[in-house]
mmCIF file of C-alpha atoms in Angstrom:
data_model
loop_
_atom_site.group_PDB
_atom_site.id
_atom_site.type_symbol
_atom_site.label_atom_id
_atom_site.label_comp_id
_atom_site.label_asym_id
_atom_site.label_seq_id
_atom_site.Cartn_x
_atom_site.Cartn_y
_atom_site.Cartn_z
ATOM 1 C CA MET A 1 -111.772 -109.483 38.535
ATOM 2 C CA ASP A 2 -111.573 -111.270 35.155
ATOM 3 C CA ALA A 3 -115.183 -112.346 34.572
ATOM 4 C CA SER A 4 -114.413 -114.115 31.282
ATOM 5 C CA ASN A 5 -113.324 -117.259 33.140
ATOM 6 C CA GLY A 6 -116.255 -117.347 35.576
ATOM 7 C CA SER A 7 -115.974 -116.711 39.281
ATOM 8 C CA VAL A 8 -117.104 -117.857 42.704
ATOM 9 C CA ARG A 9 -118.098 -115.533 45.548
ATOM 10 C CA GLN A 10 -119.156 -116.234 49.110
ATOM 11 C CA VAL A 11 -122.263 -114.345 50.256
ATOM 12 C CA GLU A 12 -120.723 -113.535 53.643
ATOM 13 C CA ASP A 13 -117.740 -111.871 51.921
ATOM 14 C CA VAL A 14 -119.951 -109.307 50.148
ATOM 15 C CA ARG A 15 -120.813 -105.966 51.762
ATOM 16 C CA THR A 16 -124.488 -105.580 52.753
ATOM 17 C CA GLU A 17 -126.270 -102.532 51.376
ATOM 18 C CA ARG A 18 -129.313 -101.342 53.319
ATOM 19 C CA TRP A 19 -132.476 -99.458 52.526
ATOM 20 C CA ASP A 20 -134.541 -98.153 55.425
ATOM 21 C CA ASP A 21 -137.071 -95.564 54.353
ATOM 22 C CA PRO A 22 -140.828 -95.293 53.760
ATOM 23 C CA VAL A 23 -140.572 -95.236 49.944
ATOM 24 C CA ARG A 24 -138.185 -98.123 49.181
ATOM 25 C CA GLY A 25 -138.766 -100.212 52.288
ATOM 26 C CA ARG A 26 -136.575 -101.869 54.880
ATOM 27 C CA LEU A 27 -134.138 -104.578 53.748
ATOM 28 C CA GLY A 28 -130.528 -105.546 53.262
ATOM 29 C CA PHE A 29 -129.053 -106.953 50.070
ATOM 30 C CA ARG A 30 -125.723 -108.228 48.817
ATOM 31 C CA THR A 31 -125.063 -107.971 45.097
ATOM 32 C CA LEU A 32 -122.920 -110.958 44.180
ATOM 33 C CA PHE A 33 -122.447 -110.473 40.439
ATOM 34 C CA SER A 34 -122.797 -107.244 38.446
ATOM 35 C CA SER A 35 -120.813 -105.089 36.078
ATOM 36 C CA GLU A 36 -119.908 -102.765 38.979
ATOM 37 C CA GLU A 37 -118.830 -105.492 41.422
ATOM 38 C CA THR A 38 -117.384 -108.266 39.287
ATOM 39 C CA GLY A 39 -117.115 -107.021 35.707
ATOM 40 C CA THR A 40 -119.769 -109.514 34.625
ATOM 41 C CA SER A 41 -122.488 -108.629 32.151
ATOM 42 C CA THR A 42 -126.023 -109.581 31.091
ATOM 43 C CA LEU A 43 -127.191 -110.671 34.577
ATOM 44 C CA THR A 44 -127.055 -109.098 38.022
ATOM 45 C CA SER A 45 -127.677 -111.300 41.033
ATOM 46 C CA GLY A 46 -127.513 -111.352 44.786
ATOM 47 C CA VAL A 47 -129.234 -112.208 48.046
ATOM 48 C CA ALA A 48 -131.753 -109.998 49.857
ATOM 49 C CA GLU A 49 -132.752 -110.249 53.518
ATOM 50 C CA LEU A 50 -135.899 -108.885 55.085
ATOM 51 C CA GLU A 51 -135.973 -109.039 58.875
ATOM 52 C CA ARG A 52 -139.276 -109.497 60.677
ATOM 53 C CA GLY A 53 -141.592 -106.731 59.419
ATOM 54 C CA GLY A 54 -139.231 -105.872 56.543
ATOM 55 C CA LEU A 55 -140.304 -105.200 52.982
ATOM 56 C CA LEU A 56 -139.193 -104.199 49.532
ATOM 57 C CA ALA A 57 -141.887 -101.689 48.572
ATOM 58 C CA ALA A 58 -143.944 -101.943 45.382
ATOM 59 C CA HIS A 59 -141.902 -100.811 42.390
ATOM 60 C CA ARG A 60 -141.229 -101.349 38.705
ATOM 61 C CA HIS A 61 -138.140 -101.572 36.518
ATOM 62 C CA THR A 62 -137.504 -102.464 32.909
ATOM 63 C CA ALA A 63 -135.260 -105.436 33.719
ATOM 64 C CA ALA A 64 -137.092 -108.739 34.111
ATOM 65 C CA GLU A 65 -136.346 -110.398 37.442
ATOM 66 C CA VAL A 66 -136.549 -113.748 39.236
ATOM 67 C CA TYR A 67 -136.674 -114.410 42.975
ATOM 68 C CA LEU A 68 -135.904 -117.764 44.613
ATOM 69 C CA VAL A 69 -136.935 -117.827 48.277
ATOM 70 C CA LEU A 70 -134.171 -119.437 50.327
ATOM 71 C CA GLU A 71 -135.751 -119.268 53.769
ATOM 72 C CA GLY A 72 -138.641 -117.687 55.594
ATOM 73 C CA HIS A 73 -142.232 -116.838 54.728
ATOM 74 C CA GLY A 74 -143.370 -113.833 52.755
ATOM 75 C CA VAL A 75 -145.977 -112.290 50.535
ATOM 76 C CA VAL A 76 -145.035 -111.145 47.059
ATOM 77 C CA THR A 77 -147.077 -108.562 45.154
ATOM 78 C CA LEU A 78 -147.380 -109.127 41.402
ATOM 79 C CA GLY A 79 -149.475 -106.431 39.754
ATOM 80 C CA ASP A 80 -152.793 -106.343 41.603
ATOM 81 C CA ARG A 81 -152.467 -109.738 43.322
ATOM 82 C CA GLU A 82 -150.603 -111.097 46.314
ATOM 83 C CA GLN A 83 -149.118 -114.583 46.642
ATOM 84 C CA GLU A 84 -147.618 -116.312 49.680
ATOM 85 C CA VAL A 85 -144.046 -117.561 49.215
ATOM 86 C CA PHE A 86 -141.910 -119.954 51.256
ATOM 87 C CA ALA A 87 -138.461 -121.541 50.981
ATOM 88 C CA GLY A 88 -138.330 -123.121 47.518
ATOM 89 C CA SER A 89 -140.784 -120.682 45.895
ATOM 90 C CA ALA A 90 -139.599 -119.188 42.603
ATOM 91 C CA VAL A 91 -141.123 -115.945 41.342
ATOM 92 C CA SER A 92 -140.961 -114.670 37.752
ATOM 93 C CA ILE A 93 -141.335 -110.899 37.349
ATOM 94 C CA PRO A 94 -141.745 -109.614 33.785
ATOM 95 C CA SER A 95 -140.427 -106.242 32.655
ATOM 96 C CA ASP A 96 -142.288 -103.246 34.154
ATOM 97 C CA LEU A 97 -144.673 -105.317 36.312
ATOM 98 C CA LEU A 98 -145.464 -103.664 39.645
ATOM 99 C CA HIS A 99 -144.001 -105.933 42.331
ATOM 100 C CA GLY A 100 -142.735 -106.037 45.887
ATOM 101 C CA ILE A 101 -142.213 -108.487 48.719
ATOM 102 C CA ARG A 102 -142.705 -108.386 52.477
ATOM 103 C CA ASN A 103 -141.754 -110.655 55.333
ATOM 104 C CA ALA A 104 -144.898 -112.299 56.695
ATOM 105 C CA GLY A 105 -143.184 -114.521 59.236
ATOM 106 C CA SER A 106 -141.263 -114.279 62.470
ATOM 107 C CA GLU A 107 -137.910 -115.316 60.952
ATOM 108 C CA THR A 108 -135.727 -113.536 58.385
ATOM 109 C CA LEU A 109 -136.953 -113.851 54.788
ATOM 110 C CA ARG A 110 -133.994 -114.477 52.435
ATOM 111 C CA PHE A 111 -134.234 -114.670 48.670
ATOM 112 C CA PHE A 112 -131.853 -114.899 45.741
ATOM 113 C CA TYR A 113 -132.569 -112.393 42.973
ATOM 114 C CA VAL A 114 -131.499 -112.243 39.335
ATOM 115 C CA LEU A 115 -132.056 -109.200 37.126
ATOM 116 C CA ALA A 116 -131.678 -109.127 33.338
ATOM 117 C CA ALA A 117 -129.232 -106.199 33.506
ATOM 118 C CA ASP A 118 -125.470 -105.729 33.382
ATOM 119 C CA GLY A 119 -125.409 -104.048 36.770
ATOM 120 C CA MET A 120 -127.444 -102.290 39.436
ATOM 121 C CA ASP A 121 -126.602 -98.945 37.846
ATOM 122 C CA ASP A 122 -128.648 -100.100 34.829
ATOM 123 C CA VAL A 123 -131.781 -100.741 36.914
ATOM 124 C CA GLU A 124 -134.020 -97.707 37.384
ATOM 125 C CA TYR A 125 -136.301 -98.457 40.342
ATOM 126 C CA ARG A 126 -139.632 -96.629 40.077
ATOM 127 C CA PHE A 127 -141.380 -96.904 43.444
ATOM 128 C CA GLU A 128 -145.147 -96.633 43.668
ATOM 129 C CA ASP A 129 -145.016 -93.936 46.383
ATOM 130 C CA ALA A 130 -142.398 -91.956 44.483
ATOM 131 C CA GLY A 131 -144.775 -90.904 41.748
#
């Protein structure tokens, strides 16, 4: 894909990756733009889905990140505090801040994420339970 002219992708056309373990959590995500998927650079973005009871466990990474909640109800952890989020909530996550998110509702929690990184291979996730 020639990223120099911009591009459009449909979420439903992108393969869902899944995590389901006690360290990282239980969620699905679709990376829409990244150096690995689309040859783009500077930003990596996609959509994550947490089913009822799902979570992205507390972790850190050097890349700053933003979440935009698309639907559902959740609780985001930012350092030592927790904040409820709903559709329309935007979350700013500075570099190396401990953070995570869990579904606190009965419906799927979906959020758009943007990382200040060329691709997912450039993001080193350091999970709290992983030492």
